[in-house]
mmCIF file of C-alpha atoms in Angstrom:
data_model
loop_
_atom_site.group_PDB
_atom_site.id
_atom_site.type_symbol
_atom_site.label_atom_id
_atom_site.label_comp_id
_atom_site.label_asym_id
_atom_site.label_seq_id
_atom_site.Cartn_x
_atom_site.Cartn_y
_atom_site.Cartn_z
ATOM 1 C CA UNK A 15 74.463 128.840 66.740
ATOM 2 C CA UNK A 16 71.940 127.552 69.516
ATOM 3 C CA UNK A 17 72.310 128.837 72.534
ATOM 4 C CA UNK A 18 71.823 125.598 74.950
ATOM 5 C CA UNK A 19 72.176 125.230 78.636
ATOM 6 C CA UNK A 20 75.618 123.192 77.968
ATOM 7 C CA UNK A 21 76.537 125.807 75.545
ATOM 8 C CA UNK A 22 76.589 128.590 77.804
ATOM 9 C CA UNK A 23 77.801 126.605 81.029
ATOM 10 C CA UNK A 24 80.910 125.251 78.536
ATOM 11 C CA UNK A 25 82.137 128.992 77.551
ATOM 12 C CA UNK A 26 81.639 130.108 81.310
ATOM 13 C CA UNK A 27 83.544 126.597 82.574
ATOM 14 C CA UNK A 28 86.212 127.418 80.261
ATOM 15 C CA UNK A 29 86.652 131.200 80.989
ATOM 16 C CA UNK A 30 86.887 130.218 84.951
ATOM 17 C CA UNK A 31 88.933 127.014 83.734
ATOM 18 C CA UNK A 32 91.780 129.684 81.979
ATOM 19 C CA UNK A 33 91.664 132.444 84.904
ATOM 20 C CA UNK A 34 92.152 129.344 87.849
ATOM 21 C CA UNK A 35 95.105 128.096 85.450
ATOM 22 C CA UNK A 36 96.444 131.539 85.330
ATOM 23 C CA UNK A 37 95.873 132.620 89.366
ATOM 24 C CA UNK A 38 95.540 129.401 90.976
ATOM 25 C CA UNK A 39 97.407 126.712 89.745
ATOM 26 C CA UNK A 40 100.602 128.548 90.226
ATOM 27 C CA UNK A 41 99.804 128.909 93.635
ATOM 28 C CA UNK A 42 99.086 125.558 94.091
ATOM 29 C CA UNK A 43 102.454 123.560 92.667
ATOM 30 C CA UNK A 44 103.422 120.968 94.534
ATOM 31 C CA UNK A 45 107.366 119.851 93.304
ATOM 32 C CA UNK A 46 107.462 119.863 90.105
ATOM 33 C CA UNK A 47 103.588 119.169 89.813
ATOM 34 C CA UNK A 48 100.971 121.966 88.300
ATOM 35 C CA UNK A 49 97.708 121.178 88.518
ATOM 36 C CA UNK A 50 96.008 121.541 84.711
ATOM 37 C CA UNK A 51 92.160 123.059 85.029
ATOM 38 C CA UNK A 52 92.340 123.097 81.209
ATOM 39 C CA UNK A 53 92.357 119.732 80.837
ATOM 40 C CA UNK A 54 90.453 118.445 83.804
ATOM 41 C CA UNK A 55 87.503 120.665 82.271
ATOM 42 C CA UNK A 56 88.209 119.352 78.642
ATOM 43 C CA UNK A 57 88.174 115.867 79.516
ATOM 44 C CA UNK A 58 84.793 116.873 82.117
ATOM 45 C CA UNK A 59 83.154 117.932 79.827
ATOM 46 C CA UNK A 60 83.715 116.142 76.885
ATOM 47 C CA UNK A 61 82.124 113.073 79.807
ATOM 48 C CA UNK A 62 79.204 115.034 80.828
ATOM 49 C CA UNK A 63 78.096 116.429 77.630
ATOM 50 C CA UNK A 64 79.471 113.481 74.760
ATOM 51 C CA UNK A 65 77.206 114.798 71.987
ATOM 52 C CA UNK A 66 77.753 118.609 72.633
ATOM 53 C CA UNK A 67 81.694 119.013 73.436
ATOM 54 C CA UNK A 68 82.598 119.011 69.685
ATOM 55 C CA UNK A 69 87.001 120.178 68.825
ATOM 56 C CA UNK A 70 86.434 123.856 68.745
ATOM 57 C CA UNK A 71 86.693 124.664 73.000
ATOM 58 C CA UNK A 72 89.835 122.116 73.318
ATOM 59 C CA UNK A 73 91.466 123.978 70.624
ATOM 60 C CA UNK A 74 90.716 127.197 71.631
ATOM 61 C CA UNK A 75 91.814 126.516 75.639
ATOM 62 C CA UNK A 76 94.874 123.546 74.216
ATOM 63 C CA UNK A 77 96.484 126.968 72.481
ATOM 64 C CA UNK A 78 95.684 129.191 75.259
ATOM 65 C CA UNK A 79 97.416 127.004 77.508
ATOM 66 C CA UNK A 80 100.334 126.388 75.330
ATOM 67 C CA UNK A 81 100.525 130.483 74.571
ATOM 68 C CA UNK A 82 100.819 130.607 78.651
ATOM 69 C CA UNK A 83 103.180 127.739 79.460
ATOM 70 C CA UNK A 84 106.904 126.641 78.178
ATOM 71 C CA UNK A 85 105.710 124.450 76.207
ATOM 72 C CA UNK A 86 105.305 123.583 71.873
ATOM 73 C CA UNK A 87 103.004 125.917 70.766
ATOM 74 C CA UNK A 88 100.453 123.394 69.500
ATOM 75 C CA UNK A 89 100.986 120.681 71.214
ATOM 76 C CA UNK A 90 98.315 120.509 74.129
ATOM 77 C CA UNK A 91 95.834 121.334 71.623
ATOM 78 C CA UNK A 92 96.536 119.033 69.636
ATOM 79 C CA UNK A 93 96.696 116.410 72.286
ATOM 80 C CA UNK A 94 93.277 117.147 74.028
ATOM 81 C CA UNK A 95 91.398 118.001 70.405
ATOM 82 C CA UNK A 96 92.520 114.320 69.674
ATOM 83 C CA UNK A 97 91.666 112.835 73.314
ATOM 84 C CA UNK A 98 88.224 114.761 73.731
ATOM 85 C CA UNK A 99 87.059 113.370 70.787
ATOM 86 C CA UNK A 100 88.237 109.523 71.961
ATOM 87 C CA UNK A 101 86.726 110.825 75.617
ATOM 88 C CA UNK A 102 82.950 112.012 73.997
ATOM 89 C CA UNK A 103 83.015 108.163 71.541
ATOM 90 C CA UNK A 104 83.682 106.488 75.043
ATOM 91 C CA UNK A 105 81.255 107.688 76.775
ATOM 92 C CA UNK A 106 78.832 107.262 73.727
ATOM 93 C CA UNK A 107 79.531 104.016 73.504
ATOM 94 C CA UNK A 108 79.821 102.810 77.084
ATOM 95 C CA UNK A 109 77.320 104.983 78.468
ATOM 96 C CA UNK A 110 75.296 101.967 81.218
ATOM 97 C CA UNK A 111 73.710 105.122 83.571
ATOM 98 C CA UNK A 112 76.542 104.141 86.582
ATOM 99 C CA UNK A 113 79.289 106.640 88.296
ATOM 100 C CA UNK A 114 81.919 104.320 87.204
ATOM 101 C CA UNK A 115 81.662 104.502 83.769
ATOM 102 C CA UNK A 116 82.295 108.134 84.110
ATOM 103 C CA UNK A 117 84.813 108.002 86.556
ATOM 104 C CA UNK A 118 87.035 105.959 84.101
ATOM 105 C CA UNK A 119 87.030 107.342 81.355
ATOM 106 C CA UNK A 120 87.626 110.236 82.639
ATOM 107 C CA UNK A 121 90.535 108.892 84.556
ATOM 108 C CA UNK A 122 91.849 107.329 81.074
ATOM 109 C CA UNK A 123 91.942 109.856 79.287
ATOM 110 C CA UNK A 124 93.346 112.834 81.846
ATOM 111 C CA UNK A 125 96.131 110.258 82.041
ATOM 112 C CA UNK A 126 96.503 109.824 78.251
ATOM 113 C CA UNK A 127 96.872 113.467 77.865
ATOM 114 C CA UNK A 128 99.341 114.001 80.841
ATOM 115 C CA UNK A 129 101.807 111.050 79.250
ATOM 116 C CA UNK A 130 100.888 111.713 75.129
ATOM 117 C CA UNK A 131 101.765 115.803 76.275
ATOM 118 C CA UNK A 132 104.840 114.493 78.218
ATOM 119 C CA UNK A 133 105.937 112.618 75.394
ATOM 120 C CA UNK A 134 105.471 115.798 72.522
ATOM 121 C CA UNK A 135 107.753 118.430 75.049
ATOM 122 C CA UNK A 136 110.208 115.359 75.192
ATOM 123 C CA UNK A 137 110.220 114.675 71.532
ATOM 124 C CA UNK A 138 110.506 118.130 70.576
ATOM 125 C CA UNK A 139 113.573 119.035 72.066
ATOM 126 C CA UNK A 140 113.283 119.027 76.442
ATOM 127 C CA UNK A 141 116.383 118.630 78.120
ATOM 128 C CA UNK A 142 115.154 115.788 80.527
ATOM 129 C CA UNK A 143 114.995 112.292 79.906
ATOM 130 C CA UNK A 144 112.051 110.347 79.079
ATOM 131 C CA UNK A 145 112.226 108.247 82.336
ATOM 132 C CA UNK A 146 112.994 111.325 84.552
ATOM 133 C CA UNK A 147 110.181 113.207 82.726
ATOM 134 C CA UNK A 148 107.651 110.743 83.011
ATOM 135 C CA UNK A 149 108.812 109.931 87.028
ATOM 136 C CA UNK A 150 109.251 113.647 88.107
ATOM 137 C CA UNK A 151 106.597 115.571 85.874
ATOM 138 C CA UNK A 152 104.095 113.688 84.033
ATOM 139 C CA UNK A 153 102.665 111.387 86.423
ATOM 140 C CA UNK A 154 102.398 114.129 89.786
ATOM 141 C CA UNK A 155 101.149 116.205 87.118
ATOM 142 C CA UNK A 156 98.094 113.446 86.021
ATOM 143 C CA UNK A 157 97.492 113.033 89.326
ATOM 144 C CA UNK A 158 96.720 116.266 89.930
ATOM 145 C CA UNK A 159 94.677 116.673 86.958
ATOM 146 C CA UNK A 160 92.568 113.159 88.390
ATOM 147 C CA UNK A 161 91.420 114.814 91.454
ATOM 148 C CA UNK A 162 91.027 117.973 90.093
ATOM 149 C CA UNK A 163 88.611 116.164 87.521
ATOM 150 C CA UNK A 164 87.026 114.116 90.275
ATOM 151 C CA UNK A 165 86.253 117.438 92.214
ATOM 152 C CA UNK A 166 84.980 118.988 88.714
ATOM 153 C CA UNK A 167 82.609 116.421 87.517
ATOM 154 C CA UNK A 168 79.825 116.022 89.707
ATOM 155 C CA UNK A 169 79.506 119.853 89.179
ATOM 156 C CA UNK A 170 79.618 119.550 85.329
ATOM 157 C CA UNK A 171 77.144 116.956 85.366
ATOM 158 C CA UNK A 172 74.906 119.228 87.363
ATOM 159 C CA UNK A 173 75.268 122.396 85.886
ATOM 160 C CA UNK A 174 76.011 121.421 82.056
ATOM 161 C CA UNK A 175 73.848 118.670 81.060
ATOM 162 C CA UNK A 176 69.713 119.659 80.748
ATOM 163 C CA UNK A 177 68.789 117.058 82.449
ATOM 164 C CA UNK A 178 70.716 115.701 84.984
ATOM 165 C CA UNK A 179 71.920 111.760 84.416
ATOM 166 C CA UNK A 180 69.623 109.278 87.400
ATOM 167 C CA UNK A 181 71.050 106.337 88.658
ATOM 168 C CA UNK A 182 69.346 102.934 87.852
ATOM 169 C CA UNK A 183 66.055 102.287 89.545
ATOM 170 C CA UNK A 184 65.802 105.623 91.086
ATOM 171 C CA UNK A 185 62.689 107.371 90.763
ATOM 172 C CA UNK A 186 62.474 110.478 87.901
ATOM 173 C CA UNK A 187 60.683 113.432 89.993
ATOM 174 C CA UNK A 188 58.845 115.675 87.504
#
C-alpha cells in the first residue's frame, strides 16, 4: 500500500472526526440535533478524493459511530459505505471543475445518509413514529451535518488532494 498524501490526510482526518464526535458533538447539541462529524468527514472525503476514497474508512468509522451511539450496530456503517460509494462515483461522473457540483453532491449525500439512517433506526425498533423521527431528529441533524460539511470541504480539498483543483480560466502557477 502506498502512503500518499491522500491516505495520510484521510487517516488523520478520520482520527480528528472521531475525536470531535466524542468530545465536541455532545457539547454543541441543539435540542435533539447532534452534529455528526463522522458523516460529514466521510462524505467530504468521498467528494474531495473520489478515486482514493474506498470503502474501508467509511465502514470502520460507521462501526465506531454505531458502537458509540445507541442505534443498531452496523446501520451507520452500511449507510456510509453505500452513500460514500455513490458520492465518489457521482462526482467522478459529473465533475465539471466548478464549485457547484462538489457542494451539491456533498449536500445531497449528507441528506441521504441522515434519511437512510433515520429509516434504519425506526425500522429496527425505535419507539418513535416515522414522521416525528424525521421532523425532530433527522431534519435538524441533516442541516447540522450540511453546515459542518460546507466548513470541511475547502479544508479537505486543499489538504487531501495532491494537486488542488482550480477554477476554469485560472492560470496555473508553477
